[in-house]
XYZ file of C-alpha atoms in Angstrom:
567
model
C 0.000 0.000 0.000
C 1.309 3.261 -0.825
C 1.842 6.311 1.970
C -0.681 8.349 -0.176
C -3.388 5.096 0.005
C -2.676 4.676 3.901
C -2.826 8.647 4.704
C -6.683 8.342 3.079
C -9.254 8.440 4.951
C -10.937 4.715 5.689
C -14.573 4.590 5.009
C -16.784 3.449 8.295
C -18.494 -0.167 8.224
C -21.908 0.456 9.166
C -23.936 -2.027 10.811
C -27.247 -2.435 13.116
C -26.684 0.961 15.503
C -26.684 3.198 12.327
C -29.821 2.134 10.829
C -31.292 2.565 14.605
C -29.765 5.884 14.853
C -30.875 7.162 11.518
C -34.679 6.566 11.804
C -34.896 7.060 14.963
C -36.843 10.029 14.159
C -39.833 7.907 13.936
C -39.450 6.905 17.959
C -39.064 10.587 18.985
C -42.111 11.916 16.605
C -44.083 9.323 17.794
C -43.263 8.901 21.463
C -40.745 11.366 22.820
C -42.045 14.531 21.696
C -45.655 14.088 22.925
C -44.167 12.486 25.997
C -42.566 16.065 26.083
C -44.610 17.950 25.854
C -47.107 16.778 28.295
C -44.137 16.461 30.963
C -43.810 19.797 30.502
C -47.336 20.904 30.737
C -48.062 19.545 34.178
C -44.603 20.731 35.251
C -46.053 24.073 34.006
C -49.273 23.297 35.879
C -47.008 22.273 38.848
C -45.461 25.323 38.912
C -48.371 27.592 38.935
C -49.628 26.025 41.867
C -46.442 26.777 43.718
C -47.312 30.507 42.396
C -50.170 30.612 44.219
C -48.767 29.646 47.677
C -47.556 32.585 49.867
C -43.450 32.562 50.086
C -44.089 32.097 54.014
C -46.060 28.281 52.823
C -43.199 27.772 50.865
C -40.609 28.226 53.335
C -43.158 26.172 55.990
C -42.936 23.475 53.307
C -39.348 23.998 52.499
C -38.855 23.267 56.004
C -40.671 20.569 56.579
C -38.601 18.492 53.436
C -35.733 19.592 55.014
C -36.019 17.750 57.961
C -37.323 14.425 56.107
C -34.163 14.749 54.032
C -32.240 15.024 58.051
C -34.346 11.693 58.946
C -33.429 9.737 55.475
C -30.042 10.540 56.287
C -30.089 9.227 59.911
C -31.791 5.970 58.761
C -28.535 5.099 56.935
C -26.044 2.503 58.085
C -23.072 3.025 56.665
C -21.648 -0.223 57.373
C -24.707 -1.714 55.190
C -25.542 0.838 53.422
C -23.399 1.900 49.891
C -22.942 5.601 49.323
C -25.743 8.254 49.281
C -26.993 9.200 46.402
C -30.332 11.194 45.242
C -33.052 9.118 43.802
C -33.501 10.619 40.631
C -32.692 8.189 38.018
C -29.929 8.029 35.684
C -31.564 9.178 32.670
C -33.654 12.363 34.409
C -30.103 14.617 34.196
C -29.815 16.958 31.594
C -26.108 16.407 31.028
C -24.876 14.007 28.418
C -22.424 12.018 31.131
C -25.129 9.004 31.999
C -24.854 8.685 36.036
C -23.287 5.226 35.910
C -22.377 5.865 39.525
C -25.987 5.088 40.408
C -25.685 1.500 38.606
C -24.079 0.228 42.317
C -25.135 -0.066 45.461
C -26.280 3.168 47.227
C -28.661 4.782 49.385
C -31.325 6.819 48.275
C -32.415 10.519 49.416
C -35.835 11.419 47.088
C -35.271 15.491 46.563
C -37.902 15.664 44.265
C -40.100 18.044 46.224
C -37.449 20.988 46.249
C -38.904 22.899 42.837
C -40.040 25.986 44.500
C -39.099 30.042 44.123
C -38.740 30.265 48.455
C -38.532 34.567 47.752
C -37.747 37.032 45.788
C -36.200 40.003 47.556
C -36.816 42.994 45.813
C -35.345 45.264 48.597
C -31.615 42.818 48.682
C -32.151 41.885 45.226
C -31.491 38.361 46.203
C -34.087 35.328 44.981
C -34.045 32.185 47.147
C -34.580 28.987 45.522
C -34.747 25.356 45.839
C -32.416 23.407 43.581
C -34.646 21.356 41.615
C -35.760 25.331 40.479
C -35.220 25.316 36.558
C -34.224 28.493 34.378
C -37.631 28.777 32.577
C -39.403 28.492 36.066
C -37.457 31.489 37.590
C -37.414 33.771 34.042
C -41.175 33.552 34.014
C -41.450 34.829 37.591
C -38.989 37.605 37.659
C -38.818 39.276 34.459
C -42.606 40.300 35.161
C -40.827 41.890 37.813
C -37.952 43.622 35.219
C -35.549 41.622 37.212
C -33.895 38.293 36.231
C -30.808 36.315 37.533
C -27.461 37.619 36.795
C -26.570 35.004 34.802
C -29.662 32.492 33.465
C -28.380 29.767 31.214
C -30.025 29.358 27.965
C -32.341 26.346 28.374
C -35.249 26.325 30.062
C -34.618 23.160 31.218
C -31.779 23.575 33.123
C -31.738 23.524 36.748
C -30.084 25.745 39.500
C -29.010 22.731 41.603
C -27.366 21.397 38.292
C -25.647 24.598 37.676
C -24.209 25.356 41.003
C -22.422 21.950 41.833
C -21.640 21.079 38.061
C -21.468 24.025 35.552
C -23.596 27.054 34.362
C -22.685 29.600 31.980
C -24.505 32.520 29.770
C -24.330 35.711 27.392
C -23.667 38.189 30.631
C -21.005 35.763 32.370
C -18.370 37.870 30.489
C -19.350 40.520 33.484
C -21.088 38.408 36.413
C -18.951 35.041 36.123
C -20.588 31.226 35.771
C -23.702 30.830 37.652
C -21.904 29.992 40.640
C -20.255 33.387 40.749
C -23.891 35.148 41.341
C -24.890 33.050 44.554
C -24.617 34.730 48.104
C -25.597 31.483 50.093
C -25.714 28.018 49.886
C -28.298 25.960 52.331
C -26.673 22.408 52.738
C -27.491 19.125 54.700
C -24.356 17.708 55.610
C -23.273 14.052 55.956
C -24.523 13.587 59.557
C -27.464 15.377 58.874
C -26.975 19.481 60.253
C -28.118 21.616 58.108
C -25.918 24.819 57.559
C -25.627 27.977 55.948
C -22.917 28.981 53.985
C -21.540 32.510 52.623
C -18.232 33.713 51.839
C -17.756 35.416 54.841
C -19.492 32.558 57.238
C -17.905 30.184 59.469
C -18.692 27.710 56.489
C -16.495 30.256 53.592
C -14.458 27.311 53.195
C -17.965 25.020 52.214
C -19.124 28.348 50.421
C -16.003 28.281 47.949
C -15.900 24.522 47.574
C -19.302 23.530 46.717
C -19.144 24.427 42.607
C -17.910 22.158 40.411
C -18.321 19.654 43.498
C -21.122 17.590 41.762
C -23.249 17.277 45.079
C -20.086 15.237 46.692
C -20.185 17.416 49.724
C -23.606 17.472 50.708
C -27.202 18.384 49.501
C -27.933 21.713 48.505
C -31.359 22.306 49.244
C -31.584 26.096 48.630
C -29.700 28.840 47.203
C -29.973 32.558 47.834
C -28.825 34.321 44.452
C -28.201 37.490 42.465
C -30.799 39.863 40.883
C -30.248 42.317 38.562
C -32.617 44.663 37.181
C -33.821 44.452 33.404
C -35.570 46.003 30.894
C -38.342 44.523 28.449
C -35.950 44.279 25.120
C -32.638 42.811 23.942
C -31.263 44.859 21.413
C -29.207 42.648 19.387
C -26.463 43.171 16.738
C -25.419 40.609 14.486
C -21.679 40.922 12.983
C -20.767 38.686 10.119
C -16.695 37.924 11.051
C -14.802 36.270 7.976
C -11.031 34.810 7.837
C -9.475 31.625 9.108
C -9.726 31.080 12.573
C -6.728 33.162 14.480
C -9.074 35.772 12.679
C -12.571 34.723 13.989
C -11.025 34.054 17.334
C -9.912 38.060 16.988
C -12.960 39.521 15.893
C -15.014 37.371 18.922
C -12.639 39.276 21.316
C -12.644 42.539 19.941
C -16.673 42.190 20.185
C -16.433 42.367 24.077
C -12.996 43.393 25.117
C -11.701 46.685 24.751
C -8.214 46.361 23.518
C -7.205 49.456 26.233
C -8.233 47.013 28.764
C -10.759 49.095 30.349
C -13.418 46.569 30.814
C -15.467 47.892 33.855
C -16.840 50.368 31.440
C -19.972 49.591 30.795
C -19.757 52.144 27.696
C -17.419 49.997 25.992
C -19.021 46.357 26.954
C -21.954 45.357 25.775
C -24.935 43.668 28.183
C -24.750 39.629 26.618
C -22.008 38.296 24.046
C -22.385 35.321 21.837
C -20.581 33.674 18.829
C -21.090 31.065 16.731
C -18.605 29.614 14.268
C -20.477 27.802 11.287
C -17.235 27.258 9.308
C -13.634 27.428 9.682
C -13.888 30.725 7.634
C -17.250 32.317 8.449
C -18.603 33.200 12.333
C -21.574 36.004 13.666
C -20.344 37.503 16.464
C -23.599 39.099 18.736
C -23.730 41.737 20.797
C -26.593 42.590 22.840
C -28.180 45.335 25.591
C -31.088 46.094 27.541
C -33.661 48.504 26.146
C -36.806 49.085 27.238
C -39.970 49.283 25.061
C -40.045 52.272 24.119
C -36.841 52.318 22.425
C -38.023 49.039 20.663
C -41.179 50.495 19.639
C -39.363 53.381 18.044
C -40.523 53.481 14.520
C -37.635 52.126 11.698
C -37.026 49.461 14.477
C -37.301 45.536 13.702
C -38.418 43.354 16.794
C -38.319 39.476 16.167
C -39.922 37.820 18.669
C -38.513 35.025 18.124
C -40.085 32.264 20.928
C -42.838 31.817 18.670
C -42.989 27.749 17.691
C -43.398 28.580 13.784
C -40.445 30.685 13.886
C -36.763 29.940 12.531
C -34.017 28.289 14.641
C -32.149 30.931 16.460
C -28.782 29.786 15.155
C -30.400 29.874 11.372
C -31.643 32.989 11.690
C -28.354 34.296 13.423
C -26.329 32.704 10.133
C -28.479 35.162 7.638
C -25.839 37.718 8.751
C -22.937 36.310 7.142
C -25.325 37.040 3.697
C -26.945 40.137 4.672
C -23.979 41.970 6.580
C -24.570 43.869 10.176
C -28.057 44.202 11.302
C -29.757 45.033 14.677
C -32.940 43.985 16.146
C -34.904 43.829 19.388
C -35.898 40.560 20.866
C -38.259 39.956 23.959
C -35.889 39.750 27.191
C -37.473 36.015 27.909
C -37.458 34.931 24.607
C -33.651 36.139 23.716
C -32.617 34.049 27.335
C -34.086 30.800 25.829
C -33.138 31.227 22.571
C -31.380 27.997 22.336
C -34.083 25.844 24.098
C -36.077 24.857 20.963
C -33.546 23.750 18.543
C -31.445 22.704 21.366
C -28.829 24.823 19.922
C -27.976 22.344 16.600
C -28.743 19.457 18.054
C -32.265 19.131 16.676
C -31.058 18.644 13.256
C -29.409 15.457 14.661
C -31.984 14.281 16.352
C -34.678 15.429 13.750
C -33.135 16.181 10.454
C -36.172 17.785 8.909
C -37.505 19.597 11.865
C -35.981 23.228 10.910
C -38.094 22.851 8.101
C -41.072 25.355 7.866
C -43.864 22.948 7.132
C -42.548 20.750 10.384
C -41.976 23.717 12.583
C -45.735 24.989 11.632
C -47.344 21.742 12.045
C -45.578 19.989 15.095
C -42.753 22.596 16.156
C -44.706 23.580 19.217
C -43.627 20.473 20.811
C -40.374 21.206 20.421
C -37.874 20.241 22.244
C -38.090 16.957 22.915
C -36.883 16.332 26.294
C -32.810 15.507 26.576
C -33.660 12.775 29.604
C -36.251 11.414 27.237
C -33.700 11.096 24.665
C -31.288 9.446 26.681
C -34.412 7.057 28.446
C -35.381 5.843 24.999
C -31.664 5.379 23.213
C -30.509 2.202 25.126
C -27.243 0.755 25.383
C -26.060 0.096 21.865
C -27.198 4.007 20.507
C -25.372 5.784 24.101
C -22.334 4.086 22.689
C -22.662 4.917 19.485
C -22.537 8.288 20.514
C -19.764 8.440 22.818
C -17.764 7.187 19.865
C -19.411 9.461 16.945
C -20.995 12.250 18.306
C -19.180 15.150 20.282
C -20.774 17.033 24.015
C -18.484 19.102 25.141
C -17.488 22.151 26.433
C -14.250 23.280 26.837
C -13.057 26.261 28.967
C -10.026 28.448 27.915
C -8.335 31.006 29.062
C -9.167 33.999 26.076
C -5.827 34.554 25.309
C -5.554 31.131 23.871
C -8.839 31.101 21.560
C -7.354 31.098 17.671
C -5.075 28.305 18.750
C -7.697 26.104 20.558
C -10.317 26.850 17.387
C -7.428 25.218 15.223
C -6.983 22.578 17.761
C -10.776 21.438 18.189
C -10.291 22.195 13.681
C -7.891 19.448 13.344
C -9.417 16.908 16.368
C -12.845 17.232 15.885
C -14.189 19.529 12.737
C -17.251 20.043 14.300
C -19.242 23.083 13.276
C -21.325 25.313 14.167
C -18.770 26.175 17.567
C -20.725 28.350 20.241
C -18.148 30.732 22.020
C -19.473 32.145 25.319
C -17.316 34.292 27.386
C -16.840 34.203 31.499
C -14.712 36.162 34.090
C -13.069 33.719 36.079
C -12.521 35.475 39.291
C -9.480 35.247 41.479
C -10.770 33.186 44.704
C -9.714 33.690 48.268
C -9.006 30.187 48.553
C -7.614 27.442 46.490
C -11.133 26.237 44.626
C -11.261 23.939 42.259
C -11.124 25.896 39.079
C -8.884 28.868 39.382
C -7.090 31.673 36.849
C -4.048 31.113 35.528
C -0.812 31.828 38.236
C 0.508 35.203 37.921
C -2.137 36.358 35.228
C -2.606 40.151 36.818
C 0.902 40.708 36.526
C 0.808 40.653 32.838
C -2.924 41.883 31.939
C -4.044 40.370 28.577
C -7.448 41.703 26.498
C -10.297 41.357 28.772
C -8.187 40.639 31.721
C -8.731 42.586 35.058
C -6.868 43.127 38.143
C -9.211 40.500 40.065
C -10.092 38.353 37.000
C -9.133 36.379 34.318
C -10.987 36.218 30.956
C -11.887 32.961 29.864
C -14.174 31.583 27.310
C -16.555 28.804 26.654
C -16.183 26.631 23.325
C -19.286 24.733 23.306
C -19.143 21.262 20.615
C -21.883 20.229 20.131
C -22.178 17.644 16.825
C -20.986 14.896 14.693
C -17.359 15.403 13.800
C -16.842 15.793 9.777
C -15.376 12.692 9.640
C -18.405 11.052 11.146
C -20.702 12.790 8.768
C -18.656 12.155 5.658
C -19.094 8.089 6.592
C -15.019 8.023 7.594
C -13.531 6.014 10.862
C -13.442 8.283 13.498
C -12.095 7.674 17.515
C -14.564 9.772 19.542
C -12.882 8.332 22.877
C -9.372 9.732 21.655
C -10.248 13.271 20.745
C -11.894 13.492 23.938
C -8.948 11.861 25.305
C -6.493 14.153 23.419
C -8.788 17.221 24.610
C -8.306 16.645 28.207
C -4.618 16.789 27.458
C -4.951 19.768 25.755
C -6.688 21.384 28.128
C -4.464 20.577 30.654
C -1.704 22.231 28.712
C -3.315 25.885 28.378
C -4.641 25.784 31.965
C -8.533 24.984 30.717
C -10.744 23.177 32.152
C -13.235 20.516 31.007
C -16.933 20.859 32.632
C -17.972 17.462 33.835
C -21.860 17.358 32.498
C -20.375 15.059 29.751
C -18.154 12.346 29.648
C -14.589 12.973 30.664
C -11.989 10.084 29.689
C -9.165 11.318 32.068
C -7.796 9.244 34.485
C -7.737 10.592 38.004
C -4.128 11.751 38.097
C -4.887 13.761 34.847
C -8.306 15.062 36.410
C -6.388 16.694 39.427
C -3.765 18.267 36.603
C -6.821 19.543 35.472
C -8.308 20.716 38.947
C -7.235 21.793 41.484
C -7.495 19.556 44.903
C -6.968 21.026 48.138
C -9.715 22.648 49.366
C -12.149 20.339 48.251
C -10.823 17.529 49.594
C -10.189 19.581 53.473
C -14.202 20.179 52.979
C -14.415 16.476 52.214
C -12.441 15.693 55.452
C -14.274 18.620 57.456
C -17.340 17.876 57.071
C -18.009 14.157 56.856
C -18.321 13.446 53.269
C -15.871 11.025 53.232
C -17.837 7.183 53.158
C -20.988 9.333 52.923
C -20.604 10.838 49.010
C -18.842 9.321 46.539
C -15.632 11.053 45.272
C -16.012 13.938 42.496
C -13.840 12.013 40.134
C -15.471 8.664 40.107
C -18.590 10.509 40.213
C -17.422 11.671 36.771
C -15.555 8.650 35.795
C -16.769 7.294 32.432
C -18.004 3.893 32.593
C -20.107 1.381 35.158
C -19.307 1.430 38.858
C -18.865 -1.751 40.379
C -19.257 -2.885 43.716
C -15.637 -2.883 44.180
C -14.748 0.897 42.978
C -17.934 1.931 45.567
C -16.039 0.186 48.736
C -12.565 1.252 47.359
C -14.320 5.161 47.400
C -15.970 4.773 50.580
C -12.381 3.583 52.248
C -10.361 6.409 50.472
C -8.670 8.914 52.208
C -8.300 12.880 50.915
C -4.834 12.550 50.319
C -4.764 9.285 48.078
C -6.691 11.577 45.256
C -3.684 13.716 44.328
C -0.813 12.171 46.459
C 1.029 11.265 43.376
C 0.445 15.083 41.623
C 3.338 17.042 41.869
C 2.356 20.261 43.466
C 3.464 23.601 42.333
C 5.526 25.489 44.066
C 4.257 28.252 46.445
């Protein structure tokens, strides 16, 4: 064979799991959609019965769960008993990593009942909520109000227990951090069943700055107290066609948001929400957007799109006209511009339903759109989850701004997946070691969206089949995933852990750092009690043998073998 015939591309075998995987449209027409949507009707009927209880029932009730979640807790034997757990199932999380962890033996606390809005504070600007409390649930009660959450991530689906202890990000992060950034208090039942409060500046700081990213491993959150800000009715949103290879998109996406001066406080000079989205290596929209209020929008020679209408296009389709028509601005409903992505589920509907960006489809059956993602994942089975582990790319990857062209070319050459949602965050210099920190020594040497107190960092979001997967060539899912860890790893990024990592745990604490949340593990019980972050993340089943292993493992075994940087 010649070095030209072995440097080809090999052509895929297909078998069984493709023909499954390409009509499985019919299953999610049929069954998943209208399973959908009424699941989320009577969660919509659910929640307007919550609305009509006073906030003083709520907190009665809020209460009362509490203390059967202290009971369940004391029930437990832990020389009997495997390692607590919550009794949702598997397939109910939103993330793509399946909770294999759940496959062994464990003990069961139901949190099911914690889905209500406890307050919103109008005087501290502060809404408490229980962590079952979904983004959709809390836009629809506050932006009545012309106040919202700092930062509310883009599906409606999404939930703020799910976002604190794994991984929430949005349009506005670029100035209020990930969601975890915007809370003031956590409420958490510990491992012997106290139930604490914990702030930055409480006797439980230390808890306070370890619980994100934690993945529920140090107790269960069962409220949060978090950041308002106040809104108006509009978005007004500018779409910028960016064209050039990649170093050049990367530019343009930064230039968007970042003044090259490096005055970024000033709100002059930074606009409200930032989005991109790369559809080729060559052509991106970067968006801008700010808060108006209606009577700017209503100003005649203005265009508002509302755009949560069921009939209406994609968000990300609509977004590409740009690179055809040039720069144009229009206003969008607040609540409808924060869910843009819900519907389509950013791309991933044309996956799952090829023809269902289509305008006869959207008119007929697009107001059951979206189908729901732990539906998806209920009705795929084992064969199809494998399939696509190995062909299909969830990710996001976070990286420090600086480093954007060169990770673009990176994910080019690894994955070729397109379109590529960029996102940007502030990732604040902590008081304490946390698990996901800046980059040592960035404020000496301030680089283009940088601050004194925090370091700009961006969200690539990868979300499709790789090229190679849609041109019907061999492709190694596992590796790239593999080889992005490594990556990360080597640019200071970090990897978000609602999908499926493939580090091993050395590599995850290269990735992460260890200390505090393993004193907090120590501190406060968790140890034998909740499994271990990393095999909580840990691809694959957990057998009996991993669970004793965890429940017997001491805080320093996780990253004794790390070398530790210097002080």
């Amino acid at each position: 064979m010649s070095d030209v015939e072995a440097s080809k591309p090999q052509k895929r075998k297909k078998g069984w799991v493709d023909f499954l995987v390409n009509f499985r449209w019919i299953l999610v027409i049929f069954v998943v959609l209208p399973f959908s949507f009424s699941f989320y009707f009577m969660q919509y009927l659910g929640d307007k019965r919550s609305e009509r209880k006073s906030y003083k029932q709520r907190q009665i009730e809020h209460e009362e769960n509490v203390q059967i979640v202290v009971e369940r807790l004391k029930e437990r034997n832990p020389s009997k008993d495997g390692l607590v757990c919550t009794a949702r199932k598997p397939w109910l999380a939103v993330g793509m990593r399946n909770v294999d962890y759940k496959r062994a033996r464990h003990f069961e606390v139901d949190l099911s009942a914690f889905r209500n809005i406890l307050d919103i504070d109008k005087e501290r600007m502060i809404a408490k909520v229980e962590p079952h409390v979904n983004m959709g649930q809390i836009s629809r009660a506050t932006i009545p109000m012309n106040l919202s959450l700092a930062v509310v991530a883009e599906l409606d689906d999404l939930t703020v227990g799910g976002l604190i202890n794994g991984y929430g990000i949005e349009g506005s992060s670029h100035i209020y951090g990930l969601f975890s950034d915007t809370v003031v208090a956590y409420e958490i039942v510990l491992a012997d069943g106290r139930v604490v409060r914990a702030t930055k500046d409480n006797e439980y700081s230390d808890l306070f700055y370890a619980i994100p990213w934690s993945q529920g491993t140090l107790g269960f959150l069962v409220s949060a107290e978090i950041k308002l800000i106040h809104i108006k009715e509009y978005m007004k949103l500018t779409y910028t066609p960016a064209k050039g290879n990649l170093q050049e998109i990367g530019q343009a996406y930064m230039d968007s948001f970042t003044p090259r001066d490096l005055d970024q406080d000033n709100p002059e000079k930074v606009p409200d929400f930032v989005e991109t989205m790369i559809y080729s290596p060559t052509e991106a929209v970067c968006m801008t957007g700010r808060y108006a209020s209606s009577e700017e929008a209503k100003k005649k020679g203005n265009v508002i799109n509302s755009i949560g209408w069921w009939f209406k296009p994609w968000f990300y389709q609509h977004a590409q006209k740009a690179l055809k028509k040039g720069e144009f601005v229009e206003y969008i409903p607040t609540r409808e511009y924060y869910h843009r992505h819900t519907r389509s589920l950013y791309w991933e509907g044309k996956l799952i339903l090829p023809f269902a960006d289509q305008w006869w489809f959207r008119f007929l059956l697009g107001w059951m759109m979206p189908p729901k993602v732990s539906l998806l994942k209920a009705t795929q089975g084992e064969a199809i989850r494998n399939y696509y582990h190995e062909m299909h790319i969830v990710q996001d990857m976070l990286v420090p701004l600086r480093r954007i062209g060169d990770t673009l070319e990176w994910i080019h050459k690894e994955m070729e997946v397109y379109p590529l949602w960029l996102c940007p965050h502030r990732l604040f210099k902590p008081p304490m070691k946390t698990m996901v920190t800046p980059e040592p020594g960035f404020e000496l040497q301030l680089k283009q969206g940088d601050t004194p107190y925090a370091q700009m960092y961006t969200d690539i979001g990868v979300y499709y089949a790789p090229g190679a997967v849609l041109r019907g060539e061999v492709y190694d899912g596992v590796k790239a995933v593999k080889n992005m860890g490594n990556w990360l790893i080597e640019i200071h990024g970090f990897q978000p852990q609602h999908s499926v990592t493939e580090m091993t745990e050395e590599e995850f604490w290269k990735m992460f750092e260890p200390e505090l949340y393993e004193v907090c593990r120590k501190k406060y019980g968790a140890i034998g009690t909740f499994m271990h972050v990393y095999y909580k993340c840990k691809k694959g089943r957990k057998t009996e043998k991993e669970v004793q292993e965890a429940e017997r493992a001491q805080p320093e075994t996780a990253y004794a073998d790390i070398e530790q940087p210097a002080e």
